[in-house]
Short mmCIF file of C-alpha atoms in Angstrom, two decimals:
data_model
loop_
_atom_site.label_atom_id
_atom_site.label_comp_id
_atom_site.label_asym_id
_atom_site.label_seq_id
_atom_site.Cartn_x
_atom_site.Cartn_y
_atom_site.Cartn_z
CA MET A 2 52.66 -33.77 3.52
CA THR A 3 48.88 -33.52 3.23
CA GLY A 4 46.30 -31.58 5.18
CA PRO A 5 43.45 -33.07 7.20
CA ALA A 6 41.12 -35.20 5.16
CA GLU A 7 37.61 -33.97 4.45
CA PRO A 8 35.04 -35.93 6.49
CA ILE A 9 33.57 -38.60 4.28
CA ALA A 10 29.81 -38.41 3.84
CA PRO A 11 27.69 -41.47 3.08
CA ALA A 12 27.62 -42.24 -0.63
CA ASP A 13 24.03 -41.02 -0.95
CA ARG A 14 24.48 -37.75 0.93
CA LEU A 15 26.25 -34.46 0.15
CA PRO A 16 28.96 -33.24 2.52
CA ALA A 17 27.59 -30.41 4.67
CA ARG A 18 29.86 -27.75 3.24
CA ILE A 19 29.01 -28.71 -0.35
CA ALA A 20 25.30 -28.73 0.43
CA ALA A 21 25.54 -25.30 2.07
CA LEU A 22 27.44 -23.94 -0.94
CA VAL A 23 24.77 -25.20 -3.31
CA GLY A 24 22.06 -23.51 -1.23
CA VAL A 25 23.88 -20.19 -1.00
CA LEU A 26 24.61 -20.14 -4.74
CA GLY A 27 20.95 -20.85 -5.46
CA VAL A 28 19.91 -17.87 -3.35
CA PHE A 29 22.59 -15.68 -4.96
CA ALA A 30 21.34 -16.63 -8.42
CA ALA A 31 17.76 -15.80 -7.43
CA VAL A 32 18.73 -12.39 -6.05
CA ALA A 33 20.90 -11.64 -9.09
CA ALA A 34 18.25 -12.56 -11.66
CA GLY A 35 15.60 -10.57 -9.80
CA HIS A 36 17.89 -7.57 -9.50
CA LEU A 37 18.78 -7.70 -13.19
CA VAL A 38 15.17 -7.88 -14.37
CA GLY A 39 14.24 -5.27 -11.76
CA GLY A 40 16.77 -2.92 -13.33
CA LEU A 41 15.12 -3.49 -16.70
CA VAL A 42 11.52 -2.90 -15.61
CA GLY A 43 12.37 -0.11 -13.13
CA GLY A 44 11.09 1.03 -9.76
CA ASP A 45 11.38 -1.21 -6.72
CA ALA A 46 10.78 -4.37 -8.77
CA SER A 47 14.02 -5.92 -7.52
CA PRO A 48 12.74 -8.53 -5.03
CA PHE A 49 15.73 -7.91 -2.75
CA ARG A 50 14.86 -4.21 -2.51
CA ALA A 51 11.15 -4.97 -2.17
CA VAL A 52 11.75 -7.37 0.72
CA ALA A 53 14.06 -4.83 2.38
CA ASN A 54 11.32 -2.22 2.00
CA GLN A 55 8.81 -4.54 3.66
CA VAL A 56 11.21 -5.19 6.54
CA ARG A 57 11.58 -1.42 6.95
CA ASP A 58 7.84 -0.77 6.80
CA ARG A 59 6.88 -3.56 9.19
CA SER A 60 9.59 -3.00 11.80
CA PRO A 61 8.36 -1.85 15.22
CA ASP A 62 8.48 1.91 15.64
CA ALA A 63 10.91 1.60 18.56
CA VAL A 64 13.36 -0.24 16.30
CA VAL A 65 12.98 2.35 13.52
CA GLU A 66 13.61 5.22 15.95
CA TRP A 67 16.62 3.49 17.45
CA ALA A 68 18.07 2.97 13.96
CA LYS A 69 17.53 6.63 12.98
CA GLN A 70 19.09 7.96 16.17
CA THR A 71 21.96 5.46 16.34
CA LEU A 72 22.83 4.82 12.71
CA GLY A 73 21.64 7.98 10.95
CA THR A 74 21.55 7.54 7.18
CA SER A 75 23.56 4.30 7.57
CA ASP A 76 20.38 2.61 8.85
CA LYS A 77 19.39 1.72 5.30
CA PHE A 78 22.71 0.01 4.56
CA VAL A 79 22.53 -1.92 7.82
CA ALA A 80 18.94 -2.99 7.07
CA GLN A 81 19.90 -4.26 3.61
CA LEU A 82 22.94 -5.99 5.05
CA GLY A 83 20.66 -7.70 7.57
CA VAL A 84 18.38 -8.94 4.79
CA ALA A 85 21.42 -10.24 2.89
CA VAL A 86 22.67 -12.13 5.95
CA VAL A 87 19.25 -13.71 6.48
CA LEU A 88 19.16 -14.81 2.83
CA VAL A 89 22.60 -16.39 3.14
CA LEU A 90 21.49 -18.27 6.25
CA LEU A 91 18.35 -19.46 4.48
CA GLY A 92 20.52 -20.63 1.59
CA VAL A 93 22.68 -22.62 4.00
CA LEU A 94 19.54 -24.10 5.56
CA ALA A 95 18.14 -25.02 2.14
CA GLY A 96 21.36 -26.83 1.30
CA LEU A 97 21.63 -28.70 4.60
CA LEU A 98 18.02 -29.85 4.34
CA SER A 99 18.79 -31.21 0.86
CA ARG A 100 21.85 -33.38 1.48
CA LYS A 101 20.03 -36.45 0.15
CA VAL A 102 17.36 -35.07 -2.18
CA ALA A 103 16.74 -31.63 -3.68
CA TRP A 104 13.04 -31.16 -2.89
CA PRO A 105 13.41 -29.54 0.59
CA GLY A 106 15.67 -26.85 -0.85
CA LEU A 107 13.46 -26.40 -3.90
CA THR A 108 10.44 -26.01 -1.62
CA LEU A 109 12.23 -23.30 0.37
CA ALA A 110 13.22 -21.63 -2.94
CA VAL A 111 9.56 -21.51 -3.97
CA VAL A 112 8.57 -20.03 -0.59
CA LEU A 113 11.25 -17.35 -0.92
CA GLY A 114 10.18 -16.68 -4.49
CA ILE A 115 6.54 -16.22 -3.48
CA THR A 116 7.68 -13.91 -0.67
CA GLY A 117 9.52 -11.81 -3.24
CA ILE A 118 6.48 -11.70 -5.53
CA VAL A 119 4.22 -10.54 -2.70
CA ALA A 120 6.76 -7.91 -1.61
CA VAL A 121 7.09 -6.53 -5.14
CA LEU A 122 3.33 -6.37 -5.66
CA GLN A 123 3.08 -4.22 -2.52
CA GLN A 124 5.47 -1.59 -3.90
CA ARG A 125 3.51 1.50 -4.94
CA ASP A 126 5.76 2.51 -7.83
CA VAL A 127 5.94 -0.89 -9.52
CA GLY A 128 3.85 -1.48 -12.62
CA GLN A 129 2.40 -4.76 -13.85
CA LEU A 130 5.68 -5.76 -15.46
CA GLY A 131 7.35 -5.53 -12.07
CA VAL A 132 6.22 -9.06 -11.21
CA LEU A 133 8.63 -10.36 -13.86
CA ALA A 134 11.58 -9.62 -11.57
CA PRO A 135 10.62 -11.90 -8.64
CA VAL A 136 9.36 -14.56 -11.07
CA ALA A 137 12.74 -14.48 -12.82
CA GLY A 138 14.41 -14.76 -9.42
CA LEU A 139 12.27 -17.75 -8.47
CA VAL A 140 12.97 -19.57 -11.74
CA ALA A 141 16.70 -18.82 -11.66
CA GLY A 142 17.13 -19.75 -8.00
CA ALA A 143 15.28 -23.05 -8.28
CA SER A 144 17.00 -23.96 -11.56
CA VAL A 145 20.51 -23.22 -10.31
CA PHE A 146 19.88 -25.02 -7.03
CA GLY A 147 18.54 -28.11 -8.80
CA TRP A 148 21.37 -28.14 -11.36
CA LEU A 149 24.20 -27.74 -8.85
CA HIS A 150 22.57 -30.26 -6.52
CA ARG A 151 22.50 -32.87 -9.31
CA LEU A 152 26.15 -32.20 -10.17
CA ALA A 153 27.26 -32.44 -6.56
CA LEU A 154 25.24 -35.57 -5.83
CA ALA A 155 26.48 -37.25 -9.04
CA ARG A 156 30.06 -36.75 -7.88
CA VAL A 157 29.31 -38.20 -4.44
CA GLU A 158 27.50 -41.24 -5.82
CA ASN A 159 30.32 -42.10 -8.27
CA ASP A 160 33.73 -42.67 -6.83
CA THR A 161 35.70 -41.90 -9.99
CA PRO A 162 35.66 -38.92 -12.36
CA ALA A 163 35.21 -41.33 -15.22
CA ALA A 164 32.00 -42.66 -13.79
CA GLY A 165 30.52 -39.40 -12.56
CA VAL A 166 31.19 -35.68 -12.30
CA SER A 167 34.69 -34.61 -11.38
CA ARG A 168 35.41 -32.27 -8.50
CA ARG A 169 36.84 -29.79 -11.01
CA THR A 170 33.63 -29.83 -13.04
CA PHE A 171 31.56 -29.06 -9.96
CA LEU A 172 33.93 -26.27 -8.87
CA LYS A 173 33.83 -24.76 -12.36
CA ALA A 174 30.04 -24.83 -12.33
CA SER A 175 29.96 -23.23 -8.86
CA GLY A 176 32.50 -20.57 -9.79
CA GLY A 177 30.73 -19.81 -13.04
CA THR A 178 27.43 -19.45 -11.19
CA ALA A 179 28.94 -17.05 -8.66
CA ALA A 180 30.61 -14.99 -11.39
CA GLY A 181 27.47 -14.87 -13.53
CA ALA A 182 25.34 -13.86 -10.59
CA GLY A 183 27.80 -11.13 -9.67
CA ILE A 184 27.72 -9.78 -13.22
CA ALA A 185 23.90 -9.86 -13.18
CA VAL A 186 23.78 -7.89 -9.92
CA ALA A 187 26.19 -5.30 -11.31
CA ALA A 188 24.22 -5.04 -14.56
CA GLY A 189 20.94 -4.65 -12.68
CA GLN A 190 22.43 -1.90 -10.54
CA TRP A 191 23.83 -0.17 -13.62
CA LEU A 192 20.42 -0.28 -15.29
CA ALA A 193 18.73 1.08 -12.17
CA ASP A 194 21.27 3.92 -11.95
CA SER A 195 21.33 4.68 -15.67
CA VAL A 196 18.76 7.47 -15.39
CA ASP A 197 20.85 10.59 -15.98
CA VAL A 198 19.69 12.67 -13.04
CA GLU A 199 22.76 14.88 -12.98
CA GLY A 200 22.35 15.61 -16.67
CA SER A 201 18.73 16.50 -16.05
CA ARG A 202 19.71 18.77 -13.14
CA ALA A 203 22.21 20.55 -15.37
CA SER A 204 19.60 21.01 -18.10
CA VAL A 205 17.25 22.82 -15.71
CA GLY A 206 19.47 25.86 -15.89
CA LYS A 207 19.44 28.84 -13.56
CA LEU A 208 16.36 29.17 -11.40
CA VAL A 209 15.37 32.83 -11.24
CA ALA A 210 12.63 33.61 -8.73
CA GLN A 211 10.11 36.32 -9.51
CA VAL A 212 9.80 36.93 -5.76
CA LYS A 213 13.26 36.93 -4.26
CA ALA A 214 14.25 36.46 -0.64
CA PRO A 215 15.95 39.57 0.76
CA PRO A 216 19.75 39.48 1.07
CA LEU A 217 20.95 38.06 4.38
CA PRO A 218 21.43 40.95 6.81
CA ALA A 219 24.61 41.52 8.77
CA GLY A 220 24.54 39.59 12.02
CA ALA A 221 22.21 36.84 10.75
CA ASP A 222 24.34 34.29 12.58
CA PHE A 223 27.08 34.09 15.18
CA ALA A 224 29.14 31.48 13.34
CA ALA A 225 32.35 33.07 14.61
CA ASP A 226 31.15 32.22 18.13
CA GLY A 227 30.22 28.63 17.34
CA THR A 228 26.69 28.70 15.92
CA PRO A 229 25.87 27.23 12.52
CA THR A 230 25.88 29.57 9.55
CA PHE A 231 22.38 30.87 8.86
CA LEU A 232 22.09 28.87 5.62
CA THR A 233 23.15 25.22 5.70
CA ALA A 234 25.21 24.02 2.74
CA ASN A 235 23.38 21.40 0.69
CA ALA A 236 26.03 18.80 1.47
CA ASP A 237 25.57 19.39 5.21
CA PHE A 238 21.76 19.57 5.22
CA TYR A 239 20.31 16.79 7.35
CA ARG A 240 18.69 13.89 5.52
CA ILE A 241 16.02 11.58 6.90
CA ASP A 242 13.88 9.43 4.60
CA THR A 243 12.86 5.81 4.13
CA ALA A 244 14.42 5.29 0.68
CA PHE A 245 16.90 2.40 0.49
CA VAL A 246 17.79 3.55 -3.01
CA LEU A 247 17.26 7.19 -3.95
CA PRO A 248 14.51 7.51 -6.57
CA ARG A 249 15.95 8.68 -9.87
CA ILE A 250 13.58 10.83 -11.94
CA THR A 251 14.52 13.31 -14.63
CA ALA A 252 12.77 16.65 -14.80
CA GLN A 253 11.55 15.68 -18.26
CA ASP A 254 9.85 12.52 -16.94
CA TRP A 255 8.45 13.96 -13.71
CA LYS A 256 4.66 14.19 -13.32
CA LEU A 257 2.45 15.19 -10.40
CA ARG A 258 -1.04 13.71 -10.41
CA ILE A 259 -3.56 15.79 -8.43
CA HIS A 260 -6.87 14.10 -7.62
CA GLY A 261 -9.36 13.31 -4.88
CA MET A 262 -11.57 16.04 -3.37
CA VAL A 263 -10.86 18.65 -6.05
CA ASP A 264 -13.01 20.32 -8.68
CA LYS A 265 -10.50 19.70 -11.43
CA GLU A 266 -8.18 16.70 -11.50
CA LEU A 267 -4.87 17.56 -13.08
CA THR A 268 -1.48 16.15 -13.97
CA LEU A 269 1.38 18.65 -13.92
CA SER A 270 4.69 18.22 -15.74
CA TYR A 271 7.92 19.96 -14.77
CA ALA A 272 7.42 22.31 -17.72
CA ASP A 273 3.92 23.12 -16.42
CA LEU A 274 5.38 23.89 -13.01
CA ARG A 275 7.89 26.30 -14.51
CA ARG A 276 5.01 28.38 -15.91
CA PHE A 277 3.95 29.36 -12.38
CA ARG A 278 5.72 32.23 -10.65
CA LEU A 279 8.75 31.15 -8.62
CA VAL A 280 9.15 32.31 -5.03
CA GLU A 281 12.34 32.24 -2.97
CA ARG A 282 12.09 31.63 0.79
CA ASP A 283 14.51 30.96 3.66
CA VAL A 284 13.02 28.05 5.60
CA THR A 285 14.21 25.88 8.48
CA LEU A 286 13.26 22.20 8.20
CA THR A 287 13.12 20.00 11.29
CA CYS A 288 12.66 16.26 11.73
CA VAL A 289 10.17 15.14 14.37
CA SER A 290 12.76 12.58 15.51
CA ASN A 291 15.09 15.38 16.56
CA GLU A 292 16.03 14.84 20.20
CA VAL A 293 16.50 17.81 22.54
CA GLY A 294 19.82 19.30 21.42
CA GLY A 295 19.82 17.15 18.26
CA ASP A 296 21.15 18.03 14.81
CA LEU A 297 18.19 17.00 12.63
CA ILE A 298 17.51 20.64 11.75
CA SER A 299 18.84 22.78 8.90
CA THR A 300 18.01 25.92 6.95
CA ALA A 301 18.12 26.54 3.21
CA ARG A 302 17.02 29.10 0.64
CA PHE A 303 14.38 27.24 -1.36
CA VAL A 304 12.91 28.26 -4.73
CA GLY A 305 9.55 26.90 -5.78
CA VAL A 306 5.93 27.35 -6.74
CA PRO A 307 3.52 28.49 -4.01
CA ILE A 308 1.32 25.50 -3.24
CA HIS A 309 -1.73 27.67 -2.53
CA GLU A 310 -1.64 28.86 -6.16
CA VAL A 311 -1.75 25.26 -7.40
CA LEU A 312 -4.65 24.58 -5.05
CA ASP A 313 -6.49 27.60 -6.41
CA LEU A 314 -6.09 26.10 -9.88
CA VAL A 315 -7.59 22.69 -9.02
CA GLY A 316 -10.20 23.93 -6.52
CA VAL A 317 -10.04 22.01 -3.25
CA ARG A 318 -13.54 20.96 -2.22
CA GLN A 319 -15.11 21.83 1.09
CA GLY A 320 -14.57 19.03 3.60
CA ALA A 321 -11.08 18.11 2.38
CA GLN A 322 -8.88 18.00 5.47
CA GLN A 323 -5.57 16.64 4.33
CA LEU A 324 -3.29 16.37 1.35
CA LEU A 325 -2.00 12.81 1.11
CA SER A 326 1.21 13.17 -0.89
CA THR A 327 3.17 10.21 -2.21
CA SER A 328 6.86 9.99 -3.04
CA LYS A 329 8.21 8.11 -6.05
CA ASP A 330 9.39 5.40 -3.63
CA GLY A 331 5.89 4.98 -2.19
CA TRP A 332 6.32 6.92 1.06
CA THR A 333 3.18 8.82 2.05
CA CYS A 334 2.68 12.04 3.98
CA SER A 335 -0.42 13.70 5.43
CA THR A 336 -0.49 17.53 5.45
CA PRO A 337 -3.37 19.68 6.77
CA VAL A 338 -5.06 21.46 3.87
CA ASP A 339 -5.58 24.73 5.75
CA VAL A 340 -1.83 25.12 6.21
CA LEU A 341 -1.23 24.65 2.48
CA GLN A 342 -3.92 27.19 1.59
CA ASP A 343 -2.41 29.89 3.81
CA PRO A 344 -0.62 32.46 1.59
CA GLU A 345 1.24 33.81 4.63
CA ARG A 346 2.73 30.39 5.30
CA MET A 347 3.75 30.14 1.63
CA ALA A 348 4.30 26.39 1.39
CA LEU A 349 6.26 25.51 -1.75
CA LEU A 350 6.60 22.87 -4.38
CA ALA A 351 10.35 23.43 -4.30
CA ILE A 352 12.61 22.88 -7.30
CA GLY A 353 15.71 24.74 -6.09
CA MET A 354 17.86 24.79 -2.98
CA ASN A 355 20.61 27.27 -2.13
CA GLY A 356 21.05 28.56 -5.66
CA GLU A 357 20.92 25.27 -7.58
CA PRO A 358 18.32 22.67 -8.63
CA LEU A 359 17.44 20.32 -5.78
CA PRO A 360 20.14 17.73 -5.13
CA LEU A 361 19.01 14.15 -5.74
CA GLU A 362 19.15 13.27 -2.04
CA HIS A 363 16.91 16.22 -1.20
CA GLY A 364 14.15 15.38 -3.65
CA PHE A 365 15.09 16.27 -7.24
CA PRO A 366 13.21 17.17 -9.28
CA VAL A 367 10.41 18.38 -6.95
CA ARG A 368 9.73 18.25 -3.21
CA GLN A 369 7.40 19.89 -0.70
CA VAL A 370 8.56 22.55 1.75
CA VAL A 371 6.00 23.59 4.37
CA PRO A 372 7.27 26.04 7.01
CA GLY A 373 6.31 25.26 10.58
CA LEU A 374 5.49 21.56 10.23
CA TYR A 375 7.76 18.64 11.04
CA GLY A 376 8.96 16.81 7.96
CA TYR A 377 6.90 13.67 8.52
CA VAL A 378 3.70 15.65 7.81
CA SER A 379 5.03 18.02 5.18
CA ALA A 380 8.34 17.48 3.46
CA THR A 381 7.66 14.86 0.78
CA LYS A 382 10.66 14.43 -1.50
CA TRP A 383 10.41 13.09 -5.08
CA VAL A 384 6.68 13.88 -4.86
CA VAL A 385 4.57 12.39 -7.67
CA ASP A 386 1.01 12.14 -6.34
CA TRP A 387 -1.41 14.40 -4.46
CA GLU A 388 -4.75 13.14 -3.19
CA PHE A 389 -7.05 15.47 -1.27
CA THR A 390 -9.05 13.57 1.30
CA THR A 391 -10.13 13.47 4.95
CA PHE A 392 -8.07 12.32 7.91
CA SER A 393 -10.47 9.43 8.40
CA GLY A 394 -10.32 8.50 4.72
CA HIS A 395 -6.62 7.76 4.56
CA SER A 396 -3.62 7.63 6.85
CA ALA A 397 0.04 8.13 6.01
CA TYR A 398 3.29 6.27 6.61
CA TRP A 399 4.17 7.69 10.03
CA THR A 400 0.65 8.22 11.33
CA ASP A 401 0.10 4.50 10.74
CA ARG A 402 2.98 4.00 13.17
CA GLY A 403 1.57 6.01 16.03
CA TRP A 404 2.73 9.54 15.25
CA SER A 405 0.35 12.49 15.53
CA GLU A 406 -1.81 13.60 12.58
CA GLN A 407 -0.80 17.20 13.23
CA GLY A 408 2.89 18.06 13.47
CA PRO A 409 3.47 21.75 14.27
CA ILE A 410 7.11 22.44 15.12
CA LYS A 411 7.57 23.27 18.79
CA THR A 412 9.41 26.25 20.24
CA GLU A 413 12.86 24.89 21.10
CA SER A 414 16.50 25.90 21.53
CA ARG A 415 19.93 24.28 21.46
CA ILE A 416 23.42 25.01 22.80
CA ASP A 417 26.09 24.66 20.11
CA THR A 418 29.07 25.91 22.07
CA PRO A 419 30.60 24.80 24.31
CA LYS A 420 29.94 21.22 23.31
CA ASP A 421 28.92 18.71 25.92
CA GLY A 422 32.11 17.42 27.55
CA ALA A 423 34.28 20.22 26.15
CA SER A 424 37.19 21.85 27.98
CA VAL A 425 37.41 25.65 27.90
CA GLY A 426 39.51 28.27 29.56
CA ALA A 427 38.24 29.63 32.87
CA GLY A 428 37.03 33.23 32.88
CA LYS A 429 34.84 34.68 30.14
CA VAL A 430 33.08 31.84 28.31
CA THR A 431 30.74 32.38 25.36
CA VAL A 432 27.67 30.16 25.31
CA ALA A 433 25.93 30.25 21.92
CA GLY A 434 23.40 28.34 19.90
CA ILE A 435 20.14 28.41 17.99
CA ALA A 436 16.42 28.77 18.77
CA TRP A 437 13.33 28.37 16.62
CA ALA A 438 9.61 29.09 16.80
CA GLN A 439 8.45 28.94 13.20
CA ASN A 440 5.67 31.24 12.02
CA THR A 441 5.74 32.92 15.43
CA GLY A 442 9.33 34.06 15.88
CA ILE A 443 11.72 34.06 18.82
CA ASP A 444 11.22 36.84 21.36
CA LYS A 445 14.03 36.01 23.76
CA VAL A 446 16.51 33.34 24.79
CA GLU A 447 17.73 32.84 28.34
CA VAL A 448 20.73 30.88 29.57
CA ARG A 449 21.87 29.91 33.02
CA VAL A 450 25.01 28.24 34.36
CA ASP A 451 24.95 25.85 37.34
CA LYS A 452 21.26 26.65 38.02
CA GLY A 453 22.10 30.29 38.70
CA PRO A 454 19.92 33.17 37.56
CA TRP A 455 18.71 33.22 33.98
CA GLN A 456 20.64 35.66 31.81
CA GLN A 457 19.10 37.01 28.60
CA ALA A 458 21.13 36.28 25.49
CA GLU A 459 21.85 38.55 22.55
CA LEU A 460 19.81 37.55 19.51
CA SER A 461 21.06 37.59 15.95
CA THR A 462 19.35 39.77 13.36
CA GLU A 463 16.06 38.13 12.44
CA VAL A 464 15.81 37.05 8.81
CA THR A 465 12.31 35.52 8.90
CA ASP A 466 10.07 33.93 11.49
CA GLN A 467 10.10 30.79 9.34
CA ALA A 468 13.74 30.10 10.15
CA TRP A 469 15.97 29.60 13.16
CA ARG A 470 17.61 32.41 15.06
CA MET A 471 21.05 32.46 16.66
CA TRP A 472 21.90 33.69 20.16
CA ARG A 473 24.99 34.20 22.33
CA VAL A 474 25.83 35.25 25.88
CA LYS A 475 29.02 35.48 27.98
CA PHE A 476 29.51 34.09 31.48
CA ASP A 477 32.38 34.50 33.91
CA VAL A 478 33.08 30.95 35.12
CA PRO A 479 35.69 29.77 37.64
CA PRO A 480 37.75 26.59 37.15
CA GLY A 481 35.74 23.42 37.54
CA THR A 482 32.87 21.51 35.95
CA HIS A 483 29.82 23.54 34.96
CA THR A 484 26.41 22.94 33.41
CA ALA A 485 24.72 25.40 31.06
CA ALA A 486 21.03 25.25 30.15
CA VAL A 487 18.93 27.23 27.67
CA ARG A 488 15.27 28.08 27.15
CA ALA A 489 13.50 30.14 24.49
CA THR A 490 10.35 32.25 24.54
CA ASP A 491 8.36 32.94 21.37
CA ARG A 492 6.38 36.04 20.43
CA ASP A 493 3.16 34.49 21.67
CA GLY A 494 4.70 34.53 25.14
CA TYR A 495 5.21 30.78 25.36
CA THR A 496 8.42 29.68 27.12
CA GLN A 497 9.53 26.19 26.25
CA THR A 498 8.88 23.66 28.96
CA GLU A 499 11.56 22.09 31.13
CA HIS A 500 9.70 18.77 30.92
CA HIS A 501 11.60 16.30 28.78
CA ALA A 502 9.46 14.31 26.36
CA ASP A 503 10.56 11.84 23.71
CA PRO A 504 9.98 12.67 20.04
CA VAL A 505 7.03 10.26 19.77
CA PRO A 506 4.27 11.18 19.00
CA ASP A 507 4.68 14.86 18.06
CA GLY A 508 8.19 16.08 18.83
CA ALA A 509 10.62 16.26 21.76
CA THR A 510 10.49 18.90 24.49
CA GLY A 511 12.82 20.02 27.28
CA TRP A 512 15.65 22.40 28.04
CA HIS A 513 18.93 21.53 26.38
CA SER A 514 21.92 21.46 28.71
CA VAL A 515 25.64 20.75 28.34
CA GLU A 516 28.36 20.03 30.84
CA PHE A 517 31.83 21.51 30.31
CA ASP A 518 35.11 21.87 32.18
CA ALA A 519 36.76 25.24 32.75
CA LYS A 520 40.51 25.11 33.36
#
């Protein structure tokens, strides 16, 4: 008993499924060759990564924000998956357009290859050799497509294996192409990941600060009542960045170029940085995309070099307004110079986090930590370039997308317990959470239930005005559904506004509220 017969194509035309397979394998070969050569030359030379980066950079801000809020750190995987799906569809299209002759598919291969070359050339951390990766992808994709197309068409045009190419020969060629491309992708990834970052982290050794943060006082948090611990574990620290693949730099290879409006241009190595005094500070970092009540906020004990001491060394010229810092992956950040020069603020070139060298995902070997500014204007990870300039002279990644040039963190608060939608026992209910007003400090926190009178909460012991502060308060609630709301007042006398504003362009505002059931 036999299955349904394959539809017979005209003798001069490939069957649709064979044509589509040829197109997809051509695209796969192009991606694989580009990825392999990209692994050899380094950086974002892989055309697949470069195209994904361009999709990320050119996406509308509303789409980017939706992805961050909805997908979290999975947004990068989804974006790359989307690019992969589009490439597969283009491969299918190339094949279907080439059922009779190969030139339509070859033309599309050239267009895709040129797109990859342009995308790679726009990557900031790719040297001149980087163009070899997309060129290799173009050559491999076109060659494999043309070769498989000839084999497939030869089989169609000759009815017998003796006269033409057997079905088995074509399948072997297709399978071999797929296997070879898969091996090339794996090899390229292995080469890209072969930089021994963990070995470099281990070689850094213990980071001993000359200026230590004081021990955490008793009552620094109310974790037993549902608040976060005062210090966030590195594994739990929020992560927001634009890197599809985490930049891998060893401490031995790291350099920071300092140039622009300075008296003395300088390039610092990691060893040079270690000759400065190390300072230890407890600092809360906050993402500007943090919604009211959101979790894009964490606190760590950072160790690093005071940035104002580096600036004293190079001599920032009068008229310089911003530091344009660049990450190894090409992301740029614009930070006001006056904030960096403030010794009270004590911005850091951080090399340690919670008692260990920076984790890779948080910027190893060196990142910026600037208390009181949202991360998009301060917290450059994997930092490799500093240019001192004016705001009109250059703009940065997020300011190009409509975000504010200045990003001071706003006075805000959040309820951590009870959670929204939680069920609790009726009677005495503890409402607890966090508040922050960096560089100013929290003066008081007030909570109300069901729009009743505001009740002042107990504050945790203050550690520093550069970090969050916990609060808690008890309410006697009857059975039923209740709503709790919170507001904070800082030491300047400002009470956070009830008005809800979206994060764009300079951070969200509004009172956080939760609804819970008492039973």
